[in-house]
XYZ file of C-alpha atoms in Angstrom:
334
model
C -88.915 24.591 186.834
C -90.927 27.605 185.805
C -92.127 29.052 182.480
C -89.969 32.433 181.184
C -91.667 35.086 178.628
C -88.873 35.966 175.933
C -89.950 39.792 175.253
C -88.395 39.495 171.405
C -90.337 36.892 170.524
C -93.208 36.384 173.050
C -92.862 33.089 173.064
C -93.026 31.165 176.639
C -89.765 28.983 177.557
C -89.966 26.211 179.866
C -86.557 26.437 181.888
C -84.938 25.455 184.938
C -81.975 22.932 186.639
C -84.669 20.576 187.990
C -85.481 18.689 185.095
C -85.865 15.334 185.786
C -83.240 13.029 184.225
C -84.991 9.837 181.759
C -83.842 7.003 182.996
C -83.143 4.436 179.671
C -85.213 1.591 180.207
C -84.601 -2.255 179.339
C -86.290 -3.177 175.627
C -88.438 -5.754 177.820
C -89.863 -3.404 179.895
C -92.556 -1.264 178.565
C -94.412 0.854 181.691
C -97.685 1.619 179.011
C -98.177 -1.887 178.256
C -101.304 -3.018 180.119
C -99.021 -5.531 182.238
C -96.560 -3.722 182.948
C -96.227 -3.266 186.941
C -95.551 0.481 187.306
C -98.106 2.822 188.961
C -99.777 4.855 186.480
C -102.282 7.408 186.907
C -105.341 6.385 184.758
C -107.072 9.345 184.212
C -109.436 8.128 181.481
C -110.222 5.140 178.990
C -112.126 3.886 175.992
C -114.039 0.153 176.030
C -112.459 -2.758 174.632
C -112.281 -3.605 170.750
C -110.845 -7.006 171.024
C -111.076 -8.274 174.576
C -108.360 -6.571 177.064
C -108.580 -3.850 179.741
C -109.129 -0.744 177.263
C -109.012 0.300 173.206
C -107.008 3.122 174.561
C -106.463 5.564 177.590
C -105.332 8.583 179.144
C -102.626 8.842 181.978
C -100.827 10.993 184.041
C -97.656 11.507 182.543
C -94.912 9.349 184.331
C -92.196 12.558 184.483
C -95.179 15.300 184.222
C -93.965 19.074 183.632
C -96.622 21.177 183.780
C -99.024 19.612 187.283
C -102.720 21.374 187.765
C -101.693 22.107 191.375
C -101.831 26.142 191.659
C -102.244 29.229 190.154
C -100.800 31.218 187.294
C -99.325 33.490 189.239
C -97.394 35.804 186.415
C -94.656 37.700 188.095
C -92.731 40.433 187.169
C -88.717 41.188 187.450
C -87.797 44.373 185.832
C -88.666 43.751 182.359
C -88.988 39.985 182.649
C -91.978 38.083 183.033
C -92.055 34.867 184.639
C -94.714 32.097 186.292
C -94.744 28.235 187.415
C -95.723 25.576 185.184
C -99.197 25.232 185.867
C -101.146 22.892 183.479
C -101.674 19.635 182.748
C -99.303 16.898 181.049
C -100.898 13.416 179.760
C -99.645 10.655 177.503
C -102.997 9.424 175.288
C -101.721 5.502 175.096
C -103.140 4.896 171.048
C -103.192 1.160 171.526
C -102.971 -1.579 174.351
C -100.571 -3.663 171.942
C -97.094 -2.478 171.572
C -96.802 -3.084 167.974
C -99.764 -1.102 166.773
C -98.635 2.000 165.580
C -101.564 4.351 163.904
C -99.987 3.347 160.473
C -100.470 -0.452 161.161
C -103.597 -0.142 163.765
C -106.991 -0.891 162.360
C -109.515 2.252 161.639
C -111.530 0.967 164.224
C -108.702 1.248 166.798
C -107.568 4.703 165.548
C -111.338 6.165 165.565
C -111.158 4.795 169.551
C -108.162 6.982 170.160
C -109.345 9.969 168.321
C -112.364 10.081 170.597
C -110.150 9.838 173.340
C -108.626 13.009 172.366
C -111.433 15.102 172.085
C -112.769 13.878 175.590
C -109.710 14.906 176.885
C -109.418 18.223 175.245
C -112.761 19.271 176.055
C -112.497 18.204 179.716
C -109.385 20.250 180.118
C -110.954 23.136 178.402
C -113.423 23.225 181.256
C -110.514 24.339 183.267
C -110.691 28.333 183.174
C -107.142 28.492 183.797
C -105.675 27.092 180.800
C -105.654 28.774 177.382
C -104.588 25.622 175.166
C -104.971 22.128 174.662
C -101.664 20.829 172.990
C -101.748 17.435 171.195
C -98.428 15.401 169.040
C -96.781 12.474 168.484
C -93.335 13.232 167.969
C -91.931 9.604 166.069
C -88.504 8.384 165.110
C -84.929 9.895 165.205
C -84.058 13.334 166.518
C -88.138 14.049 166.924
C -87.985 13.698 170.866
C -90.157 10.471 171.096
C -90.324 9.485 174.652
C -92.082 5.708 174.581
C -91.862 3.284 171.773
C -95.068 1.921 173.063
C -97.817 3.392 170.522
C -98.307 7.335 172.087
C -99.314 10.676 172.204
C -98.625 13.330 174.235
C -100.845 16.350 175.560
C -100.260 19.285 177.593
C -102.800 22.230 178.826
C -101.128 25.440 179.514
C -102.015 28.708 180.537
C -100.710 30.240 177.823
C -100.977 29.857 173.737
C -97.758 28.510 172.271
C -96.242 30.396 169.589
C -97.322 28.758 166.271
C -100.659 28.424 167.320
C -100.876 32.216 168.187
C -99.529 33.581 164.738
C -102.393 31.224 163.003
C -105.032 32.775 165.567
C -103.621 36.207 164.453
C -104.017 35.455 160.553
C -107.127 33.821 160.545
C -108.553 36.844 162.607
C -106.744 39.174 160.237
C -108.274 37.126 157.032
C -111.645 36.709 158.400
C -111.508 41.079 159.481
C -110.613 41.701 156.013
C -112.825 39.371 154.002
C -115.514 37.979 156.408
C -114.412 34.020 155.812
C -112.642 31.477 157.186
C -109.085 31.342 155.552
C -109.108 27.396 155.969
C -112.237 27.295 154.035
C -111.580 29.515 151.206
C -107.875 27.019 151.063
C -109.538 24.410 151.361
C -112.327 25.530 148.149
C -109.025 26.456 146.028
C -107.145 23.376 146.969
C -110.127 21.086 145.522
C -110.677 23.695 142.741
C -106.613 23.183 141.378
C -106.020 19.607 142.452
C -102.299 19.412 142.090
C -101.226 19.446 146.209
C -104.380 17.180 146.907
C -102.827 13.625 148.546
C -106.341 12.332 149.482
C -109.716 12.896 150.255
C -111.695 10.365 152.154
C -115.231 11.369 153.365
C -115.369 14.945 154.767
C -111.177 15.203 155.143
C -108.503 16.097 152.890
C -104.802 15.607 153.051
C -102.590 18.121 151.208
C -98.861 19.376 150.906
C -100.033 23.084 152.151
C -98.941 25.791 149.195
C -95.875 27.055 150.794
C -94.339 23.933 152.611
C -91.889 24.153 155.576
C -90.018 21.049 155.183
C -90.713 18.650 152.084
C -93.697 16.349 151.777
C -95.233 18.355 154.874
C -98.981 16.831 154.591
C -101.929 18.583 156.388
C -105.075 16.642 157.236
C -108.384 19.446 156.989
C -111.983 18.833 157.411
C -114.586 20.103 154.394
C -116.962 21.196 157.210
C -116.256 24.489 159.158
C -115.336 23.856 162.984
C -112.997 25.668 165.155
C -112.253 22.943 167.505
C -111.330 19.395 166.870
C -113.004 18.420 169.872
C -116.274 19.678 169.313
C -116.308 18.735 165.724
C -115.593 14.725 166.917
C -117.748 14.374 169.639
C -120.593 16.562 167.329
C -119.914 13.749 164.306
C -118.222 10.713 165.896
C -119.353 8.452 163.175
C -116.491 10.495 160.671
C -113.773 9.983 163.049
C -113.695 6.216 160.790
C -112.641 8.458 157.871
C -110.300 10.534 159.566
C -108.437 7.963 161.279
C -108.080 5.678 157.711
C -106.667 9.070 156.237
C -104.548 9.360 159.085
C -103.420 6.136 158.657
C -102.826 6.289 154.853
C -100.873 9.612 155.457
C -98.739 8.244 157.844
C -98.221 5.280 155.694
C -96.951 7.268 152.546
C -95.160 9.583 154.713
C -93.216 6.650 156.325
C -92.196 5.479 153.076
C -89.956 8.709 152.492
C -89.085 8.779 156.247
C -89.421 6.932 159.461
C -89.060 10.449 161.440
C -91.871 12.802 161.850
C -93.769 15.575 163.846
C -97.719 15.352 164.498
C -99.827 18.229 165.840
C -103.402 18.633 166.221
C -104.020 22.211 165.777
C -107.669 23.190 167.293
C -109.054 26.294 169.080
C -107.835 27.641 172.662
C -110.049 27.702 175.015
C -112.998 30.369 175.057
C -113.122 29.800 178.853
C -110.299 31.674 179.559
C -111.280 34.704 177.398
C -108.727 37.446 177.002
C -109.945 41.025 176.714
C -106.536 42.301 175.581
C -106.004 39.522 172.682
C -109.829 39.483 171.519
C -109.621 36.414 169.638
C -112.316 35.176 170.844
C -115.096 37.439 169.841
C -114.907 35.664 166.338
C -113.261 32.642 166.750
C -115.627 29.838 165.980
C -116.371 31.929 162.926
C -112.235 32.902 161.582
C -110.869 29.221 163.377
C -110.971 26.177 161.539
C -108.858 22.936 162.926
C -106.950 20.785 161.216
C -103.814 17.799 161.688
C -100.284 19.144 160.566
C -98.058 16.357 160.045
C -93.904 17.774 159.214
C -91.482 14.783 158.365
C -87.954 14.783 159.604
C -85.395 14.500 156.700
C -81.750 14.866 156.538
C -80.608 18.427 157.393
C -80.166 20.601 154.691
C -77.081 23.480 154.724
C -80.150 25.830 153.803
C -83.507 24.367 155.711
C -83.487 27.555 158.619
C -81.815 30.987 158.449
C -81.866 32.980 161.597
C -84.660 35.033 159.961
C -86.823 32.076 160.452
C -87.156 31.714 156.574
C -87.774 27.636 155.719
C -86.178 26.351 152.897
C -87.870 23.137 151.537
C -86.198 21.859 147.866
C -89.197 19.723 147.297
C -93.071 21.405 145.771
C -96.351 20.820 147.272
C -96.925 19.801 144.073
C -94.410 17.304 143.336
C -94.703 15.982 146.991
C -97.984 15.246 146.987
C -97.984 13.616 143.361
C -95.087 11.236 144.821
C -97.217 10.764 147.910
C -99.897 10.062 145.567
C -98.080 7.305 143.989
C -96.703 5.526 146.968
C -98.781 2.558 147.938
C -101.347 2.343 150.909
C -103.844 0.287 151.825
C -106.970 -0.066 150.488
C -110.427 0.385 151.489
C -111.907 0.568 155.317
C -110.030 -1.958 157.597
């Protein structure tokens, strides 16, 4: 395997003939469960809620891609650029029961595995050698879900995937131009017009962003100015209780128009590895503000991509977030 730099896009593309085939398991058998009797790598955990080994933990992952053994070497050939997949590649176990999903999980449970997160994150990021901290939970049909046992995955590369660079670029453009964080100013205007507001629960607020890539696309964004989710959680751990109920009521809502969906955690690379030919560092806890994007999987619409990467979505912010306004969640801390 090795990582391959397409020059039209400039987007890095894991490739290679040595991928290793996923083996279907038997329903019975669940290797995250804590009693299940395959060797894991534990790298990490958090204490007990309710008796049992851990609340929730990190491991190696079982069929890891990207291994911290090395160095980025970035070689040339011709025109092409090319290196190994050096990194790091985890799967953040959410819950030691198999049925706890974060829409059915208490807050209590959710708040554990958020903290996980951000211990992970910032542990990585003390690793000079990779740029950014990737974290999802890719659920249901045709999203690539790997376990059925209650997961995320993460991955620390030595390079900035795609989406995340064209957000560093416009937030560094916005905050050049106008001295403010674009989030921010959103973020005032959002509260100020009301109409794409799902939720707000204590310093959080989950929206269908203005100009929405798929229908009922929710974002989760914090009030309070932060670059990076990790610093921001272990900085105010009590709020992670909020965040994880309006996580859960999200989900919840979102579930009720479809069972499939995409989850990213979208926070600042790491300043570590500064780059004097990118510069976004110089600014970037100022222009940088982090935040949960959440895209639900629907049938596939004749016009939902073009080849000019234009998205088509035939449902408003608006109108998606009064209907995921409407549809029931619970109530009140759990």
């Amino acid at each position: 395997m090795e990582l391959r730099k397409d020059p039209l896009t400039r987007s890095w593309v894991l490739t290679g003939d040595d991928i290793p085939e996923t083996v279907p398991r038997p329903s019975s058998e669940c290797c995250l469960c804590p009693l299940s009797e395959q060797k894991l790598q534990q790298i990490s955990s958090r204490p007990p809620l309710h008796g049992g080994p851990w609340s929730a933990r990190a491991i190696v992952h079982p069929g890891a891609i990207y291994h911290i053994e090395g160095a980025p070497e970035r070689r040339g050939e011709g025109m092409y650029d090319r290196m190994p997949p050096i990194g790091a590649h985890e799967v953040l176990v959410e819950n030691p029961r198999h049925d706890r999903q974060l829409w059915t999980a208490e807050d209590t449970e959710i708040e554990q595995f958020l903290l996980l997160m951000a211990q992970r994150v910032q542990d990585l990021k003390g690793d000079a050698r990779f740029r950014y901290i990737s974290v999802y939970k890719n659920y249901g049909p045709g999203s690539g879900q790997e376990f059925e046992h209650p997961s995320a995955g993460l991955t620390a590369t030595t390079f900035i995937p795609r989406r995340a660079l064209y957000e560093l670029r416009a937030c560094l453009d916005y905050f050049l131009q106008k001295e403010r964080c674009v989030f921010c100013d959103m973020v005032a205007q959002e509260i100020n017009e009301g109409s794409r507001i799902v939720e707000a629960r204590g310093d959080f607020l989950a929206l269908c962003p203005y100009a929405t890539r798929v229908p009922y696309e929710t974002w989760i964004v914090p009030r309070s100015h932060d670059s990076a989710f990790e610093h921001f959680a272990l900085l105010h751990a009590p709020s992670m209780r909020d965040l994880a109920g309006l996580l859960k009521r999200s989900l919840q809502r979102i579930r009720a128009i479809t069972e499939s969906f995409h989850l990213v955690f979208h926070t600042a690379p790491n300043k570590h590895h500064a780059s004097a030919s990118l510069g976004y560092w110089k600014t970037l806890d100022e222009d940088y503000h982090w935040h949960v994007e959440i895209l639900p999987i629907l049938a596939a619409k004749a016009k939902s991509y073009t080849f000019k990467e234009v998205y088509y979505s035939p449902v408003a912010p608006e109108t998606a977030a009064k209907r995921l306004r409407e549809v029931p969640a619970e109530t009140g801390p759990a």
